[in-house]
PDB file of C-alpha atoms and ligand atoms in Angstrom:
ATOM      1  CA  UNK A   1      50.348  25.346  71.524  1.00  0.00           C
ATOM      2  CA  UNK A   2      49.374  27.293  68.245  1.00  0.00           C
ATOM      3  CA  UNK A   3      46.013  26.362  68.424  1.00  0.00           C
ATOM      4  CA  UNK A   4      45.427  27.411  72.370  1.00  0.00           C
ATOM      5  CA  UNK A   5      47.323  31.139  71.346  1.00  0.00           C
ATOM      6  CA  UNK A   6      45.210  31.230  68.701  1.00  0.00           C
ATOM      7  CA  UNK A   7      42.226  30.908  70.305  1.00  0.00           C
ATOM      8  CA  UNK A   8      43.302  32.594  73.264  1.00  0.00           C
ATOM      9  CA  UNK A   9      43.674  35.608  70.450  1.00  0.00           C
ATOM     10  CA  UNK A  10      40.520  35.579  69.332  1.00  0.00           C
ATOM     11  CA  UNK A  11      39.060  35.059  72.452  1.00  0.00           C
ATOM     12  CA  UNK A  12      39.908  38.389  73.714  1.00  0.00           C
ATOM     13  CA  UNK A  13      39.022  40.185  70.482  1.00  0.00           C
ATOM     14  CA  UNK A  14      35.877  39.200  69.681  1.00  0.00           C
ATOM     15  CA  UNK A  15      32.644  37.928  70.434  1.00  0.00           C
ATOM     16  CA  UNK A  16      34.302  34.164  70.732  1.00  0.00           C
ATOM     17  CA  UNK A  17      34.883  35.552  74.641  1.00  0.00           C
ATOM     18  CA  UNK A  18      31.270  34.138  75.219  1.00  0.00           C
ATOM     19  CA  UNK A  19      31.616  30.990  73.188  1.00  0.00           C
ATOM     20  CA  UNK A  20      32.194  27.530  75.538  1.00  0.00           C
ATOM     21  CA  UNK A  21      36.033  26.298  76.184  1.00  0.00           C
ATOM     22  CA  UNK A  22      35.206  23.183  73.960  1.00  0.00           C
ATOM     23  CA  UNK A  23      34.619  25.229  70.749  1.00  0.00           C
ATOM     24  CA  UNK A  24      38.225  25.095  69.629  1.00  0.00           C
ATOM     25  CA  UNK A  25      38.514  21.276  69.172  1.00  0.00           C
ATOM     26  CA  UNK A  26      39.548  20.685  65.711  1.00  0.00           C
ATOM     27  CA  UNK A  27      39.591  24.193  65.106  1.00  0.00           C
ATOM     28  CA  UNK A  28      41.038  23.749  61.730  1.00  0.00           C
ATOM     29  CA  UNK A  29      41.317  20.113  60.366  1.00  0.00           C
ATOM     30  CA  UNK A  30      40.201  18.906  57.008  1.00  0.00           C
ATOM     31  CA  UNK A  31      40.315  15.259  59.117  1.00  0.00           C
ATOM     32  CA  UNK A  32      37.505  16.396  61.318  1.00  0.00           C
ATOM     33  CA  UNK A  33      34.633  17.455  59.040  1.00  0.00           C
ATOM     34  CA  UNK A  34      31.110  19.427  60.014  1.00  0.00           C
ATOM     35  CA  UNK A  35      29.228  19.577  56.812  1.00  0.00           C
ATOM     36  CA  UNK A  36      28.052  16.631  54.407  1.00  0.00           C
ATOM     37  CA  UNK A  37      30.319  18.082  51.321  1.00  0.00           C
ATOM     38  CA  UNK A  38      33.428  18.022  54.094  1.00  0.00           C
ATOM     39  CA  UNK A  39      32.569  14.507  55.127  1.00  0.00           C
ATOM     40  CA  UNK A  40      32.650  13.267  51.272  1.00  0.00           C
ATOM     41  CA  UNK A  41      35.822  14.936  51.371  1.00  0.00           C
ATOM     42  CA  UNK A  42      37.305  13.212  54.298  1.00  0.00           C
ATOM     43  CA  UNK A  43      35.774   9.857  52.819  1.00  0.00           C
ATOM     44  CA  UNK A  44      37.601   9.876  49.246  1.00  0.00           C
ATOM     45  CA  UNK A  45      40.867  11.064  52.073  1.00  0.00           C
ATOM     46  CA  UNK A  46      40.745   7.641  54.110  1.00  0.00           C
ATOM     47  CA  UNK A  47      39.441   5.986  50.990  1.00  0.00           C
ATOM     48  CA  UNK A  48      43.025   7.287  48.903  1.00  0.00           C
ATOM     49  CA  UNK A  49      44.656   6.692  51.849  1.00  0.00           C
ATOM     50  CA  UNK A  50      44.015   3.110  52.858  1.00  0.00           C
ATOM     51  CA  UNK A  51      43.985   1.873  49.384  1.00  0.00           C
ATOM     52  CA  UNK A  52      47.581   3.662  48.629  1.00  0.00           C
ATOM     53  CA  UNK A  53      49.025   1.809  52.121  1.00  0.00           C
ATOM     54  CA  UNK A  54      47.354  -1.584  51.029  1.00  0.00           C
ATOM     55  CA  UNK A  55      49.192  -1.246  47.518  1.00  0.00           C
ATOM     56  CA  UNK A  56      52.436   0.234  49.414  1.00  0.00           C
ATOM     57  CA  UNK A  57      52.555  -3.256  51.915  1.00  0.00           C
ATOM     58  CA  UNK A  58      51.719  -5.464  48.813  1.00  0.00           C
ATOM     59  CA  UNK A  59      54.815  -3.808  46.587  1.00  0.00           C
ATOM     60  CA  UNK A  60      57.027  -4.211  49.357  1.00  0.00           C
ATOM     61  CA  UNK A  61      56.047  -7.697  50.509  1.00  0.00           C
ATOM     62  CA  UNK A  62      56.548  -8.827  46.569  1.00  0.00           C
ATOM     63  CA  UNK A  63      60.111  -7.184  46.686  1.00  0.00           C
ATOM     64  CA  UNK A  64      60.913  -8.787  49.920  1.00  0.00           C
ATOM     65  CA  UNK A  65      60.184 -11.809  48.362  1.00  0.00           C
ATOM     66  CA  UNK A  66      61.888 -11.391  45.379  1.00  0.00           C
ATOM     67  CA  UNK A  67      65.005 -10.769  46.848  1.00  0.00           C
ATOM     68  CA  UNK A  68      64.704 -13.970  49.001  1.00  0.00           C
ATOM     69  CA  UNK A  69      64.129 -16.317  46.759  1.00  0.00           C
ATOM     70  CA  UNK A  70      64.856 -14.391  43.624  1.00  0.00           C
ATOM     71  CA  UNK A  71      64.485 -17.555  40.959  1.00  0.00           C
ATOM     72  CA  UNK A  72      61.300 -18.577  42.118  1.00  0.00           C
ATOM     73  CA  UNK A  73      60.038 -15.118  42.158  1.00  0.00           C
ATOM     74  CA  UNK A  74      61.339 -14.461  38.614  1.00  0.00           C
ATOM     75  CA  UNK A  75      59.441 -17.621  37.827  1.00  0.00           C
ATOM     76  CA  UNK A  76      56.219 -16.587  39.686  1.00  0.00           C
ATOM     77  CA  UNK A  77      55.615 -13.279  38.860  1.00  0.00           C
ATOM     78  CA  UNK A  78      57.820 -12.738  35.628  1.00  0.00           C
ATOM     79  CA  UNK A  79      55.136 -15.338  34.472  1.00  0.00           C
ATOM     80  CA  UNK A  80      53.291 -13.257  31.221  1.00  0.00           C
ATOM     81  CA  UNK A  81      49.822 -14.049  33.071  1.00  0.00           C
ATOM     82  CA  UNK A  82      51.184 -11.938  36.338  1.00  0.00           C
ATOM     83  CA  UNK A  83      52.238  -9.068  34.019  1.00  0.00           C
ATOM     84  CA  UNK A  84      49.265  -8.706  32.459  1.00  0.00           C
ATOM     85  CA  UNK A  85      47.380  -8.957  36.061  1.00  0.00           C
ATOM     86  CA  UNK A  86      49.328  -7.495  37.871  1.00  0.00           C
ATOM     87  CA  UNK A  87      50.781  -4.696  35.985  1.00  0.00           C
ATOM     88  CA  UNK A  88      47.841  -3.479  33.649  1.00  0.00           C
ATOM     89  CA  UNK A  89      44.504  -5.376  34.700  1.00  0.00           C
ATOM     90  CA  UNK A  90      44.671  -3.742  38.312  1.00  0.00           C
ATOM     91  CA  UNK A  91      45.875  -0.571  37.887  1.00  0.00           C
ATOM     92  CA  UNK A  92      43.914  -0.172  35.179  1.00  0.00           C
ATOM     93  CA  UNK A  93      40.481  -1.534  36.692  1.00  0.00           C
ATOM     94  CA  UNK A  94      41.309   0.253  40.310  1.00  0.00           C
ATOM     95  CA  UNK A  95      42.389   3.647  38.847  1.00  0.00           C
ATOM     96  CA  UNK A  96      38.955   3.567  36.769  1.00  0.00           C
ATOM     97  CA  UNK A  97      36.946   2.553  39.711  1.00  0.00           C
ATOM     98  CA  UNK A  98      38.401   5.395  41.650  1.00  0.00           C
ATOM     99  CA  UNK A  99      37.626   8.062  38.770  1.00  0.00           C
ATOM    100  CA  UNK A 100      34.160   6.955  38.529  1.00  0.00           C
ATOM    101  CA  UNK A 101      33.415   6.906  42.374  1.00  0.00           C
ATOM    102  CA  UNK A 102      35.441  10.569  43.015  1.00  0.00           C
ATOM    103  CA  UNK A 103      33.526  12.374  39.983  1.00  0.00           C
ATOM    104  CA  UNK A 104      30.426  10.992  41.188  1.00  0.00           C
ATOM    105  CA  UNK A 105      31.451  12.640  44.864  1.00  0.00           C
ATOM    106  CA  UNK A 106      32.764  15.696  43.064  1.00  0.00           C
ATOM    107  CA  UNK A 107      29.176  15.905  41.261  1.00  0.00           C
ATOM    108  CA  UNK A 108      27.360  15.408  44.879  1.00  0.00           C
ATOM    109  CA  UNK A 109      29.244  18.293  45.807  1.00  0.00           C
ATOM    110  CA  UNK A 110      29.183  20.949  42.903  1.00  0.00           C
ATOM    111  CA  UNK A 111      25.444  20.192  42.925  1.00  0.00           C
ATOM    112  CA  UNK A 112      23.507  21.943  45.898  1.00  0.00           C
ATOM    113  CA  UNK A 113      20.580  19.183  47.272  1.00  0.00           C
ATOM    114  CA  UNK A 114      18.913  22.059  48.986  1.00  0.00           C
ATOM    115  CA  UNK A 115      18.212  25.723  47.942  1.00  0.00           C
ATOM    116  CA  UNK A 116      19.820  28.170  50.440  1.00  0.00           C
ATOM    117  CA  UNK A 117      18.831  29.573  53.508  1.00  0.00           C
ATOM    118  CA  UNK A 118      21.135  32.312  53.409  1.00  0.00           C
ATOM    119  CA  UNK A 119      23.746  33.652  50.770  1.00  0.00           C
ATOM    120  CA  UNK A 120      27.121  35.255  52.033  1.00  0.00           C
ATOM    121  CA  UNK A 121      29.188  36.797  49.808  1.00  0.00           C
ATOM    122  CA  UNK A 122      32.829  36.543  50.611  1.00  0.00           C
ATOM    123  CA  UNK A 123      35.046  39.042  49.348  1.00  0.00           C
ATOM    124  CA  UNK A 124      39.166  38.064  48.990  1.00  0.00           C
ATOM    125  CA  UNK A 125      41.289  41.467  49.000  1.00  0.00           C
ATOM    126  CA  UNK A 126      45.002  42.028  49.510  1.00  0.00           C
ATOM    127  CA  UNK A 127      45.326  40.369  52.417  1.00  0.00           C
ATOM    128  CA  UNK A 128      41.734  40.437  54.593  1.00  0.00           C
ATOM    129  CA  UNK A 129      37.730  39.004  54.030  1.00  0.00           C
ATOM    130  CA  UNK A 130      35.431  40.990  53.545  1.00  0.00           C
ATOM    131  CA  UNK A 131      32.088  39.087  54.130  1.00  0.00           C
ATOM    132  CA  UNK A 132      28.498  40.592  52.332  1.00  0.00           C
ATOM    133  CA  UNK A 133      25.394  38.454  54.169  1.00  0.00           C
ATOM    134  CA  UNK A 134      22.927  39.217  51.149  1.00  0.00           C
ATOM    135  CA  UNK A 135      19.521  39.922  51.453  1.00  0.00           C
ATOM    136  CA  UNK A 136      17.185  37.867  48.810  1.00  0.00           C
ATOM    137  CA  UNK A 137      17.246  40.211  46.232  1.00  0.00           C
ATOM    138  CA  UNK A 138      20.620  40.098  46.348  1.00  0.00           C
ATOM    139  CA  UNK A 139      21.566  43.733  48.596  1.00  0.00           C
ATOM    140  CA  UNK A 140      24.211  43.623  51.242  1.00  0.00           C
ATOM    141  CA  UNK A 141      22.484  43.675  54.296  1.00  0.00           C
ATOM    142  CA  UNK A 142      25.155  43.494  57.095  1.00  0.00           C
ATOM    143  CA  UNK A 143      29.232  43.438  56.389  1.00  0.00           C
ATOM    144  CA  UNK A 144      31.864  41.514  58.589  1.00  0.00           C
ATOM    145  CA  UNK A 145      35.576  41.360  58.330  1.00  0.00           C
ATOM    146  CA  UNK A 146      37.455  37.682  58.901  1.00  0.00           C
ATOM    147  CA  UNK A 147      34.808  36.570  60.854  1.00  0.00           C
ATOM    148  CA  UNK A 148      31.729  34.797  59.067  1.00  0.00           C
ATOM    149  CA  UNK A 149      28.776  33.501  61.010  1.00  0.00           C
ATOM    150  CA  UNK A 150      26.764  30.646  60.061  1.00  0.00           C
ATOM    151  CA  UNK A 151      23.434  29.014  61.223  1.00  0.00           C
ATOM    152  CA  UNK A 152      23.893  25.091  61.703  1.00  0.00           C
ATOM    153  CA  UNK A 153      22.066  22.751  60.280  1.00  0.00           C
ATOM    154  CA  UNK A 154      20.629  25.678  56.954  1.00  0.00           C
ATOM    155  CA  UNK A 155      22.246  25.418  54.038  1.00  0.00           C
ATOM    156  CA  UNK A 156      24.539  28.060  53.017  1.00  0.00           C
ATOM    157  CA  UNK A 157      25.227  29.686  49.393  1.00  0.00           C
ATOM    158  CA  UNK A 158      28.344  30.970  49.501  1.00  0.00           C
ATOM    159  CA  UNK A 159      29.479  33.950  46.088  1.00  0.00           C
ATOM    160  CA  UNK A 160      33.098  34.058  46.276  1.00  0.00           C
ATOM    161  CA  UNK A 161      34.999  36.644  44.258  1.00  0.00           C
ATOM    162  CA  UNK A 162      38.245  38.806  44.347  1.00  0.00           C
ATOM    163  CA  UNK A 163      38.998  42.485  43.518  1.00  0.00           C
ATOM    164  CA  UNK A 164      42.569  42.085  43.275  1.00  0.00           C
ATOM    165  CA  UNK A 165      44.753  38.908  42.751  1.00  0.00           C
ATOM    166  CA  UNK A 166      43.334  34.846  43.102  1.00  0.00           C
ATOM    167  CA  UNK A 167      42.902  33.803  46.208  1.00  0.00           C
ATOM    168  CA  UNK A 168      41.598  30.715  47.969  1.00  0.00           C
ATOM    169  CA  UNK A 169      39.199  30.255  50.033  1.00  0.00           C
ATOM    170  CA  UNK A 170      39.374  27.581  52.685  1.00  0.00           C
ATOM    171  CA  UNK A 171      37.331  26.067  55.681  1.00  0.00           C
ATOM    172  CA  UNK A 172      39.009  22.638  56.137  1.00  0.00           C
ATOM    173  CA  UNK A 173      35.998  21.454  58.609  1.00  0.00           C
ATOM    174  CA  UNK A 174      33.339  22.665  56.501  1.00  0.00           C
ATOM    175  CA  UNK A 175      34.456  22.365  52.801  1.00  0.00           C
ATOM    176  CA  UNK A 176      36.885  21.695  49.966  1.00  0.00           C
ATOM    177  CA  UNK A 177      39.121  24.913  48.739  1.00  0.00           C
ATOM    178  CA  UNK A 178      37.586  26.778  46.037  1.00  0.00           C
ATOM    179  CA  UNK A 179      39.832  29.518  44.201  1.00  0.00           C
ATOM    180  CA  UNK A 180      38.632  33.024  43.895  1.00  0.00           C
ATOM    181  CA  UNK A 181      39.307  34.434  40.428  1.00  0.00           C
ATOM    182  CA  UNK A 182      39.824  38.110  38.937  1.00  0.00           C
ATOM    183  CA  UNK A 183      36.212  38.753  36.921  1.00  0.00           C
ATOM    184  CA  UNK A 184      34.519  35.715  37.925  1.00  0.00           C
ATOM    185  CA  UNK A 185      31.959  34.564  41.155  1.00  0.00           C
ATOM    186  CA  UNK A 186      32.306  31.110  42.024  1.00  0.00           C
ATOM    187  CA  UNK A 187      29.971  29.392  44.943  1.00  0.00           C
ATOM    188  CA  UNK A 188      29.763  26.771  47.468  1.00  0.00           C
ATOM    189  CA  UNK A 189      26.989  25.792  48.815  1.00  0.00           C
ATOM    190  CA  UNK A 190      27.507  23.752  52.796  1.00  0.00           C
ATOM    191  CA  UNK A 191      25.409  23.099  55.368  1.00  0.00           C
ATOM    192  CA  UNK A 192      27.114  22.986  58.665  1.00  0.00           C
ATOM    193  CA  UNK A 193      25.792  20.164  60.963  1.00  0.00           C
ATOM    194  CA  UNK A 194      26.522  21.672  64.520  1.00  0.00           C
ATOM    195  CA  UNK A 195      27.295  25.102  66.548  1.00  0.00           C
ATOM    196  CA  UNK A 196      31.201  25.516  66.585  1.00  0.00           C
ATOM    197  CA  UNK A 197      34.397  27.941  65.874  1.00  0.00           C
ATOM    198  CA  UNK A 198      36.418  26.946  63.030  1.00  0.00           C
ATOM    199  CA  UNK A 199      39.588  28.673  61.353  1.00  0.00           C
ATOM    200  CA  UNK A 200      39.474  29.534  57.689  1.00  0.00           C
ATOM    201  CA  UNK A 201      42.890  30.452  55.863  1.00  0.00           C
ATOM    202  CA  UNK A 202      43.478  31.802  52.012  1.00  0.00           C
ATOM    203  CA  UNK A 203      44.851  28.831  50.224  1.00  0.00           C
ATOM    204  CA  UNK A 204      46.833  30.218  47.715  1.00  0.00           C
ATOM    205  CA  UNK A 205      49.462  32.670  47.297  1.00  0.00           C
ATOM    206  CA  UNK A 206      48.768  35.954  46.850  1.00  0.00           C
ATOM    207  CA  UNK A 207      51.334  37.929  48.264  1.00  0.00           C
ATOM    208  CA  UNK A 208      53.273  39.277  51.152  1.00  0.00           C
ATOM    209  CA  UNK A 209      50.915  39.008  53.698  1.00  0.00           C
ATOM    210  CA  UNK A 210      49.538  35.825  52.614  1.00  0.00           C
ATOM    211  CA  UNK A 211      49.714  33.723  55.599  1.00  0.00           C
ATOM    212  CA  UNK A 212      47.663  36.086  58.052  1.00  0.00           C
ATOM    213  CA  UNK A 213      44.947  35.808  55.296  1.00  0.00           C
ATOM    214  CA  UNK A 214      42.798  33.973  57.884  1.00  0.00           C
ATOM    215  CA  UNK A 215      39.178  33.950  58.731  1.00  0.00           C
ATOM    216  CA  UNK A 216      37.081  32.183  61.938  1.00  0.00           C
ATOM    217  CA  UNK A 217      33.465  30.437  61.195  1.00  0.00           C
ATOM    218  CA  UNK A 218      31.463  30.859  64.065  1.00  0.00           C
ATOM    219  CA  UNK A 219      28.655  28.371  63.616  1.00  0.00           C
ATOM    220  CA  UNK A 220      25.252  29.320  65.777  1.00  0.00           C
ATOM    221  CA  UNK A 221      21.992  27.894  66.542  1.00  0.00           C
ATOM    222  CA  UNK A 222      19.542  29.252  63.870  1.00  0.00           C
ATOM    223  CA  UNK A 223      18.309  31.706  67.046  1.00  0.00           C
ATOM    224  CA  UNK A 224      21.702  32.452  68.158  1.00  0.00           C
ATOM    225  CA  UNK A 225      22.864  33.332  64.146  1.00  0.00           C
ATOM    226  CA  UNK A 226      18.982  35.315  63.698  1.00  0.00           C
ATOM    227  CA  UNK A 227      20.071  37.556  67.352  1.00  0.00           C
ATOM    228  CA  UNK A 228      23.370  38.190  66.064  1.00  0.00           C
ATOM    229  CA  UNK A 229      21.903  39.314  62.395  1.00  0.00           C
ATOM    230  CA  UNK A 230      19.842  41.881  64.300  1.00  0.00           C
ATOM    231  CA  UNK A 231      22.298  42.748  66.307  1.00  0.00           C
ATOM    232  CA  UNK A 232      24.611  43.677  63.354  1.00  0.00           C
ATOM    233  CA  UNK A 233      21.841  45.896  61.881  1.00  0.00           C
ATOM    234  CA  UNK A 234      21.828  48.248  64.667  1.00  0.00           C
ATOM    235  CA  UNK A 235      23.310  51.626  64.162  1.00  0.00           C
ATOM    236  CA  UNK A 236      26.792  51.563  65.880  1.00  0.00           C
ATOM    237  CA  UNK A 237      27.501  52.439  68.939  1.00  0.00           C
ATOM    238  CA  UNK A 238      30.472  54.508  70.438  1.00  0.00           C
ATOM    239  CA  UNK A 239      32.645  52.587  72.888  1.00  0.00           C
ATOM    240  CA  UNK A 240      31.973  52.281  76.580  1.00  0.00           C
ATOM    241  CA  UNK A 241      35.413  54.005  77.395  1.00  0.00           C
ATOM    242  CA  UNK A 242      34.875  56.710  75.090  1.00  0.00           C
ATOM    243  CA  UNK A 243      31.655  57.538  76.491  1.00  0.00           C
ATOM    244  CA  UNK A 244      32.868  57.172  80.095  1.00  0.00           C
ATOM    245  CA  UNK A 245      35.356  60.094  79.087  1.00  0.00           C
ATOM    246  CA  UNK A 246      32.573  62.509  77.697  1.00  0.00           C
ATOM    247  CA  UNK A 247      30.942  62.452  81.454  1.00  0.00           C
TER     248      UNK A 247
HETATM  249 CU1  LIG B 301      45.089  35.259  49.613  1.00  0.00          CU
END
């Protein structure tokens, strides 16, 4: 019910109003991901996950049968070869395994495999985005406000920095959270994989208005993103109504 008001919000505000009914599916889940670094992320999830529940059903079929037949259980796995198996071989071997695998992800991730097609820079500021697409010498070339458009399928370089407290920045579909400090410029680097409207939210607290720190990703097709771009560059224009009222 969120969701549909949500959209039905944005709908009427904004460009969305031309964007098909489907485009809110999953409009903010880090369980359904468009980009490869969100799909790692969603991997090491299930991965955490599954393992944790397998662990879960093995402690509690070992106390369930240690309390039913609590001498031979005390003789089974009080036995010093089950200790030593049990209690430091496999934590020890699957919390290693884990380590290795997730800094090897983490590495995949921090590391761009393609230079970027375009850079936004994303601005966090008590409590709304401001969002700088960057021309390749680095000038602003067109500004947005919570909304950020992206071409699918280029990759993305995104400079994230504050001018006030930390914030967070967050796309759950398209990528992990990345903080936003005071003095620094941190990046991310995606590549969504398909047109779409996803919600963005700050991920950590940074005052009052905190929770309507939110942002939509409008992902195009390379043409659609390139018509917008030009369209932003254009001198604005007065509204209809107010020009209606001048004749
Ligand atoms: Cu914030």
């Amino acid at each position: 019910m969120y969701r549909r008001a949500m959209i039905a919000r944005f709908r009427s505000a904004s460009v969305l109003a031309t964007l098909p009914a489907s485009a809110g599916a999953g409009l903010q889940s880090a369980l359904d991901p468009h980009s490869p670094v969100a799909s790692e992320i969603t991997a090491i999830t299930w991965l955490l996950f599954g393992g944790a529940t397998a662990i879960f059903v093995l402690v509690m079929a070992l106390t369930a049968y240690s309390m039913s037949a609590p001498e031979r259980a005390g003789r089974v796995l009080g036995h010093r070869r089950a200790i030593i198996i049990g209690g430091l071989a496999f934590p020890v071997a699957l919390l290693s395994a884990l380590l290795i695998h997730t800094l090897k992800v983490a590495g995949d991730i921090a590391a761009p495999p393609e230079p970027p097609a375009l850079r936004v820079e994303v601005v966090g500021e008590q409590f709304w985005w401001r969002v700088n697409y960057l021309t390749d010498a680095g000038y602003v070339d067109v500004a947005t406000a919570n909304e950020i458009h992206l071409p699918a399928g280029r990759p993305v370089e995104f400079r994230l920095r504050t001018v006030d407290v930390i914030h967070s920045f967050w796309m759950p579909n398209l990528a992990g959270k990345i903080d936003m400090i005071p003095g620094h410029v941190t990046t991310l680097s995606i590549r969504p994989d398909r047109p779409g409207v996803w919600r963005g939210q700050c991920a950590e607290y940074c005052g009052a208005q905190h929770a309507n720190m939110a942002f939509l990703v409008v992902v195009e097709t390379p043409e659609d993103f390139d018509a917008w771009l030009a369209a932003q560059r254009l001198p604005a224009r007065p509204p209809a109504a107010y020009l209606e009222r001048l004749r």
